[in-house]
């Protein structure tokens, strides 16, 4: 893709900062560089004075020029590394956009151009966004592996198998009288299709782990009023994130803090106390608490060991730890009644509880190096592909079955952004010497 205009943007962090990086991409890039600093050597860092149109010096900084297509976007790209003041950055952007054919970039436009120019596919683009937003070590490792092409190669492998299957079936349909075409390839093709259905199903099941890596392992604290929920919440957050009083119903809405345990993002949610008799507003909070717990990765059900209170029904089908609280005031208790006992006031049991939460989070995500579907759109397209493959297995005529294979190939191709009918023709002609 040849862009008609060039784009420029501040590519570094919030100002003021030690350094500001101004990036430009497009056909006017070299002209901008030579106008502001003169001629420089490609791919070498050069210290120059950066000048405005009137010849005045804006700043002194480093300049790099990357000629296309060997650049991030596939176009000519330049970077100006200047002092990170708001005034310098503003003057640089004003000067560059003052040149005809150069405009401010839209959000994500540099990466969009990289995709359109074949420098990245869609999964690598998404992984790049995940890497920029990574907050934990697990998120970083997951994003880096996908940005390096692990997801792309994984899905492209399925796509290549489907293209090969289609080529074999369509060759059998259209060129059965050719000597170079095997007499029957159906058994091998449909056996591989059946295996791929199982592979896709297992892969889809990994989406939950990918969600936990990207969005966090959600831990919801439940319990009766005054069971010590907010005290535990504050103790885990290591700050006064929730109001703690002896008055029942103090917490009425969902409160959340984010922790980093062993490189995994953990979301701790405090909820309203569960009881039968409550006011209108508190009842809404209780309903939200139960709903939140129903979708949690782990529920901590707290019970005051000094004054146990019923909480009614608790979520089913969700991992749950029953926690006895205020152990500092209850030295004698039935150890078998609780999975864990704590004292938020004295800190008893909190370190072990955090370790247990971290252990469960690690089990939930499994091997971070495993290729997982990292977006809901991946899952939706994979489910469609699986349905088309299942229909192909049950089809009556080879023509209809081949069409189902084409639709499945299309869905897999959409994940990485590669949909090209020429691929199948290449396979047919390269393997069967048809029309020699």
PDB file of C-alpha atoms in Angstrom, residues 235 324-329 341-350:
ATOM      1  CA  UNK A 235      -5.269  -5.761  54.272  1.00  0.00           C
ATOM      2  CA  UNK A 324     -12.755 -18.106  59.178  1.00  0.00           C
ATOM      3  CA  UNK A 325     -12.085 -14.515  60.296  1.00  0.00           C
ATOM      4  CA  UNK A 326     -11.095 -12.857  63.580  1.00  0.00           C
ATOM      5  CA  UNK A 327      -9.069 -15.857  64.694  1.00  0.00           C
ATOM      6  CA  UNK A 328      -7.298 -13.535  67.143  1.00  0.00           C
ATOM      7  CA  UNK A 329     -10.562 -13.457  69.120  1.00  0.00           C
ATOM      8  CA  UNK A 341      -8.389 -18.910  59.124  1.00  0.00           C
ATOM      9  CA  UNK A 342      -7.178 -15.321  59.305  1.00  0.00           C
ATOM     10  CA  UNK A 343      -6.984 -12.193  61.395  1.00  0.00           C
ATOM     11  CA  UNK A 344      -6.884  -9.067  59.266  1.00  0.00           C
ATOM     12  CA  UNK A 345      -6.101  -6.970  62.322  1.00  0.00           C
ATOM     13  CA  UNK A 346      -3.024  -8.993  63.308  1.00  0.00           C
ATOM     14  CA  UNK A 347      -2.140 -10.269  59.846  1.00  0.00           C
ATOM     15  CA  UNK A 348      -2.497 -13.923  60.828  1.00  0.00           C
ATOM     16  CA  UNK A 349      -2.886 -16.217  57.797  1.00  0.00           C
ATOM     17  CA  UNK A 350      -2.798 -13.416  55.204  1.00  0.00           C
TER      18      UNK A 350
END
